[in-house]
Short mmCIF file of C-alpha atoms in Angstrom, two decimals:
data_model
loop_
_atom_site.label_atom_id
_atom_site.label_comp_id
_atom_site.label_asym_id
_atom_site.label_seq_id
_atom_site.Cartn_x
_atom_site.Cartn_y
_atom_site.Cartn_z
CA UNK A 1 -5.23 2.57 -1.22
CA UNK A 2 -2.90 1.33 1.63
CA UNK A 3 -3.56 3.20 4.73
CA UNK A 4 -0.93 3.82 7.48
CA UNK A 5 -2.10 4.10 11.12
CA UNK A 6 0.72 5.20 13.64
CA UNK A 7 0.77 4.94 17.02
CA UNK A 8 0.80 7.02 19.59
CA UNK A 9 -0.74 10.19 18.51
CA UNK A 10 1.47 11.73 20.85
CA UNK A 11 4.60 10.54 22.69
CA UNK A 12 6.01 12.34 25.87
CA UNK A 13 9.03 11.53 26.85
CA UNK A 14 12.72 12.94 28.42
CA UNK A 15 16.06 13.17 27.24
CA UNK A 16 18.33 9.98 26.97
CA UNK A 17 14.82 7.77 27.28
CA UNK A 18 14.04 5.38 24.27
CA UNK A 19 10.94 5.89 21.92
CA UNK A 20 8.90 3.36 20.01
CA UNK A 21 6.41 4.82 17.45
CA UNK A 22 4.55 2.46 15.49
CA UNK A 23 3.60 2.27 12.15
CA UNK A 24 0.15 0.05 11.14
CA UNK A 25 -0.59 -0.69 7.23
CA UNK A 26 -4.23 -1.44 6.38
CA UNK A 27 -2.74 -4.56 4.16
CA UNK A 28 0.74 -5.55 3.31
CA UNK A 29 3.45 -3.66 2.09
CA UNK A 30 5.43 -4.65 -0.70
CA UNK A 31 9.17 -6.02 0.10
CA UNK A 32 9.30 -3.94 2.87
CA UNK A 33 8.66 -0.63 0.91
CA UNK A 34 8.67 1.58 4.26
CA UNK A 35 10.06 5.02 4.77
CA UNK A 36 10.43 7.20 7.67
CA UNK A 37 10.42 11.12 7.87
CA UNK A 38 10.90 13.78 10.80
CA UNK A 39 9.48 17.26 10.50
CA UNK A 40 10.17 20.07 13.11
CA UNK A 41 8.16 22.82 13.24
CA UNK A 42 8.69 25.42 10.26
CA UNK A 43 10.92 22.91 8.30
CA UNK A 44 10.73 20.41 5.64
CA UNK A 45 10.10 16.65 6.12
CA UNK A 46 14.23 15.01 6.39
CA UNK A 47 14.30 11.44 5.51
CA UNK A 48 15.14 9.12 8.24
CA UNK A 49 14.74 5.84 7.05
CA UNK A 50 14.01 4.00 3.94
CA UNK A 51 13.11 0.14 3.08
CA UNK A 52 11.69 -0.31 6.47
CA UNK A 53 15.42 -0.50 8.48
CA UNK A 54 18.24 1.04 6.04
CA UNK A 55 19.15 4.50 7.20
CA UNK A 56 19.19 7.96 5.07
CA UNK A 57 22.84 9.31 4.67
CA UNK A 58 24.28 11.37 7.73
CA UNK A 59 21.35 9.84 10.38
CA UNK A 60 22.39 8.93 13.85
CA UNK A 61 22.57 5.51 14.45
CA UNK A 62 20.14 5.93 17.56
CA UNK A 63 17.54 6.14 15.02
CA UNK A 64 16.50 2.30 13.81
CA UNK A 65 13.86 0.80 11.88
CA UNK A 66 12.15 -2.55 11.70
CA UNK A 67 9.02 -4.65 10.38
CA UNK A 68 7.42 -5.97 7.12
CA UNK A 69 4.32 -6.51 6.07
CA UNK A 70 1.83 -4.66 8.23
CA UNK A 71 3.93 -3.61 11.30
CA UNK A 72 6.51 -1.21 11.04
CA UNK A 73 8.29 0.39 14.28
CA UNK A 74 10.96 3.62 14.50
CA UNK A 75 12.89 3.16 17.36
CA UNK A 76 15.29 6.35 18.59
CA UNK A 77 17.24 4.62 21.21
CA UNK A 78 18.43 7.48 23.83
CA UNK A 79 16.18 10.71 22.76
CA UNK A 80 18.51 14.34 22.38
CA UNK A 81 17.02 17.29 22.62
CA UNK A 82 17.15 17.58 18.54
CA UNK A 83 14.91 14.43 18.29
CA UNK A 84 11.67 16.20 19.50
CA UNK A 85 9.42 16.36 16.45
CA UNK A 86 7.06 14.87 14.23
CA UNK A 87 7.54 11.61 13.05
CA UNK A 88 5.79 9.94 9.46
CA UNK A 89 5.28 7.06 8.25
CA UNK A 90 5.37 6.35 4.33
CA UNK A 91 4.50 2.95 1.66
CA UNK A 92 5.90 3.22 -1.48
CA UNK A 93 5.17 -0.64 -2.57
CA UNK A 94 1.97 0.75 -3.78
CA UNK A 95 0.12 3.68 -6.11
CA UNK A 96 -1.20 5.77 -4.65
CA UNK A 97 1.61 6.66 -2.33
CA UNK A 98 0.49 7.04 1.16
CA UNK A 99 1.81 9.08 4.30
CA UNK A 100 0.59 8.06 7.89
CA UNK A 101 -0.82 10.79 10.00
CA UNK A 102 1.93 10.96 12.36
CA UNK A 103 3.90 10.49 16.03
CA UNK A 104 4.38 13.99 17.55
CA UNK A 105 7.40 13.43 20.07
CA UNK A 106 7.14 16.24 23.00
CA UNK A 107 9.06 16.73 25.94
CA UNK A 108 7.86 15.55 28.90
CA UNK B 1 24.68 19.26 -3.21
CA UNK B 2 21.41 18.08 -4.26
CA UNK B 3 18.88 21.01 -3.57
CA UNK B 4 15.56 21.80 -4.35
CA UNK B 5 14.93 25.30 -4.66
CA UNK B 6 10.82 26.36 -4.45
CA UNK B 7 9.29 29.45 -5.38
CA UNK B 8 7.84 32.17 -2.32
CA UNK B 9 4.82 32.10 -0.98
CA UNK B 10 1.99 33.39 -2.50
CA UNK B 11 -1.66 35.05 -1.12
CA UNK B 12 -4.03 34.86 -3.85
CA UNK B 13 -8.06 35.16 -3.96
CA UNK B 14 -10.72 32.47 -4.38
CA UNK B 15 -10.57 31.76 -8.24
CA UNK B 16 -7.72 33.34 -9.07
CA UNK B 17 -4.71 30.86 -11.26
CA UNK B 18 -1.35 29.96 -9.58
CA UNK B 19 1.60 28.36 -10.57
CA UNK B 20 4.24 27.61 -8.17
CA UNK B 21 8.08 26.50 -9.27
CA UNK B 22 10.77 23.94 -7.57
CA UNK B 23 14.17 24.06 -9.41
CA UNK B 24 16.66 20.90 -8.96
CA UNK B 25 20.69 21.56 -8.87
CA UNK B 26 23.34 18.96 -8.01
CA UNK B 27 21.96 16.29 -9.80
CA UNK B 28 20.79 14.70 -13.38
CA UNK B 29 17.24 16.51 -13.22
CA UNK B 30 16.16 13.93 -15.71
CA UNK B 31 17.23 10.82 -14.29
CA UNK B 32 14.43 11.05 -11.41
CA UNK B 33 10.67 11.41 -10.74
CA UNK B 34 9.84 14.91 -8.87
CA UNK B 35 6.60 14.39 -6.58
CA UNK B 36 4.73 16.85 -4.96
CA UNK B 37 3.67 16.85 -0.89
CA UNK B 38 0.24 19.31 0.44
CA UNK B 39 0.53 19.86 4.55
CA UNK B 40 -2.51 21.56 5.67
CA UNK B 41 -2.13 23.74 8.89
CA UNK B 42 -1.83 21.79 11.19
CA UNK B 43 -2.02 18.79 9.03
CA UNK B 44 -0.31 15.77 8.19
CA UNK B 45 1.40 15.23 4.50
CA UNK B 46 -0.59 13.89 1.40
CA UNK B 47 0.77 12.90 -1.66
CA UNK B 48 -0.14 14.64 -4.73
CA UNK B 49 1.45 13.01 -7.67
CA UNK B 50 4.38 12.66 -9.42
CA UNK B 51 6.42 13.64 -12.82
CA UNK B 52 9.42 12.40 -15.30
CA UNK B 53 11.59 15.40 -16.08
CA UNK B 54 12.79 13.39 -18.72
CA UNK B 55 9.76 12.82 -20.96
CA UNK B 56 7.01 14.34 -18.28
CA UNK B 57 5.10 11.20 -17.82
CA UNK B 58 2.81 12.41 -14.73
CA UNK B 59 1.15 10.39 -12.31
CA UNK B 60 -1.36 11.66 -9.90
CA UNK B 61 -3.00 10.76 -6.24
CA UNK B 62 -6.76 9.92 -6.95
CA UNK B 63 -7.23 12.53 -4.65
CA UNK B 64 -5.42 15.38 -6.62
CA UNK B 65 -6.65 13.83 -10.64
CA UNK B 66 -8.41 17.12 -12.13
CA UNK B 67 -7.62 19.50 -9.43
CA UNK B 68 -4.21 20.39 -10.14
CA UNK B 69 -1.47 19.94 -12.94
CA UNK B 70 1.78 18.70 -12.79
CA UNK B 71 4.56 19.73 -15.13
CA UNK B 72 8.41 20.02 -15.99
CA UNK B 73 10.72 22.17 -17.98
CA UNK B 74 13.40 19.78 -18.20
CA UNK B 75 15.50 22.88 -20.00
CA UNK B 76 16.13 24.91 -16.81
CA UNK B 77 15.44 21.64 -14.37
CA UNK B 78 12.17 23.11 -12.70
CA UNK B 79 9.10 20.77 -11.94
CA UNK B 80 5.96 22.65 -11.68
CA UNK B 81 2.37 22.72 -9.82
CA UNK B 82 -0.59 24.57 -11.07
CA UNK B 83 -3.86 25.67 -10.09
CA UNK B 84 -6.69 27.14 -12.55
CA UNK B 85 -9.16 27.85 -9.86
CA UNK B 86 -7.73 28.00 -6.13
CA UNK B 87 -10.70 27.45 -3.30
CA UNK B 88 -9.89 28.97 0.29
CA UNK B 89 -9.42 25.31 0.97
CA UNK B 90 -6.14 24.91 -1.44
CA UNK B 91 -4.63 27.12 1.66
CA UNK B 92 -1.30 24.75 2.73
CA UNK B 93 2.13 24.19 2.69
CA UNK B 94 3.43 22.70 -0.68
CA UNK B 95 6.65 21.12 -0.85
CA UNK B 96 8.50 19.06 -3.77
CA UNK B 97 11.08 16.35 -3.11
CA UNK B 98 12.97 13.78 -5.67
CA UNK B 99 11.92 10.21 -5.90
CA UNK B 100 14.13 7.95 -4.70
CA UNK B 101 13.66 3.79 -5.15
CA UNK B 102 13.64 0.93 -7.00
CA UNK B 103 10.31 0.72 -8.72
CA UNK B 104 9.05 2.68 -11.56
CA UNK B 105 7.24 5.28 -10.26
CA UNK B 106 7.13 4.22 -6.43
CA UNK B 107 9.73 5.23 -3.90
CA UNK B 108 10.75 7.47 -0.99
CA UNK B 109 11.26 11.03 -1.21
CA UNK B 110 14.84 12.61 -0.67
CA UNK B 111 15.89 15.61 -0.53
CA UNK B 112 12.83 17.76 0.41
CA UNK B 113 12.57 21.34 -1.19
CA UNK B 114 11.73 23.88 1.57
CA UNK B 115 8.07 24.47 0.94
CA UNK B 116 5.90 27.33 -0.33
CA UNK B 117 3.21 28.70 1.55
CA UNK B 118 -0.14 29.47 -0.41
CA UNK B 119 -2.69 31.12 1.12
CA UNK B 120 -6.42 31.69 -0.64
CA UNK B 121 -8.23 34.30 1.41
CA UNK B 122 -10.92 36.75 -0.28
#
């Protein structure tokens, strides 16, 4: 089983400042097989990002992703108010699937 | 719109049998895998496994094999999850979502149904 480790735990930050949350894979990931999710409290995860840099329909452009093989990084260039959440991680280049344990973005 | 559509939340005691529904609309049910997501309080998401509407080939976590079952009524486009026995420690949010991707079986999940809430308390 692949495991993801992200990085930070916890990321506090303001408005309009950039945010880097990383994304560690135990071994490689298939052809970039990397997704992205955000969750805010008392919703659903929402897709972000899928195939390690190609973004879901209707997301911002702030949002970006990059990497392969073991290092992935989410990038969310100038931070809005709406962007404060919970970030995960996700391989799918390998059974069993495998969610990391997540970037909480707070307001500083 | 593609939508999935899950079930309420249920409270049920230690031992008792649940089975919880997420119904797909806007979309060829059939043509895509249906997985299901647990989020303990608190918690962080865990894959749980995985069906074909279309011919209900099911595919589980390691982690979930023998402690839950997975099914589909590809009739009235609903994917299922079932318990036999809950513990107190089944108590989480469960949410379905549609497989997206290009490999059989493995992908990203898109849309997300809205969750239900099961809680095992004696």
């Amino acid at each position: 089983e692949i495991v993801l480790t992200q990085s930070p735990g916890t990321l506090s930050l303001s408005a309009g400042e950039r945010a880097t949350l990383s994304c560690r894979a135990s071994q490689s990931v298939s052809s970039t097989y990397l997704a992205w999710y955000q969750q805010k409290p008392g919703q659903a995860p929402r897709l972000l990002i899928y195939g390690a840099s190609s973004r879901a329909t209707g997301i911002p452009d702030r949002f970006s992703g990059s990497g392969s093989g073991t290092d992935f990084t989410l990038t969310i260039s100038r931070l809005e108010p709406e962007d404060f959440a919970v970030y995960y991680c996700q391989q799918y280049g390998t059974s069993p699937l495998t969610f990391g344990g997540g970037t909480k973005v707070e307001i500083k | 719109e593609v939508q999935l559509v899950q079930s309420g939340a249920e409270v049920k005691k230690p031992g008792e049998s649940l089975k919880i529904s997420c119904k797909g609309s806007g979309y060829s049910f059939t043509s895509y895998w249906i997985g299901w997501v647990r989020q303990m309080p608190g918690k962080g998401l865990e894959w749980m496994g995985i069906i074909k509407p279309a011919d209900s080939d099911t595919r589980y976590s390691p982690s979930f094999q023998g402690q839950v079952t997975i099914s589909a009524d590809k009739t009235i486009s609903t994917a299922y999850l079932q318990w036999s026995s809950l513990k107190a420690s089944d108590t989480a949010m469960y949410y379905c979502a549609r497989l997206l991707g290009y490999s059989f079986a493995l992908g990203w999940f898109d849309p997300w149904g809205q969750g239900t809430q099961v809680t095992v308390s004696s």
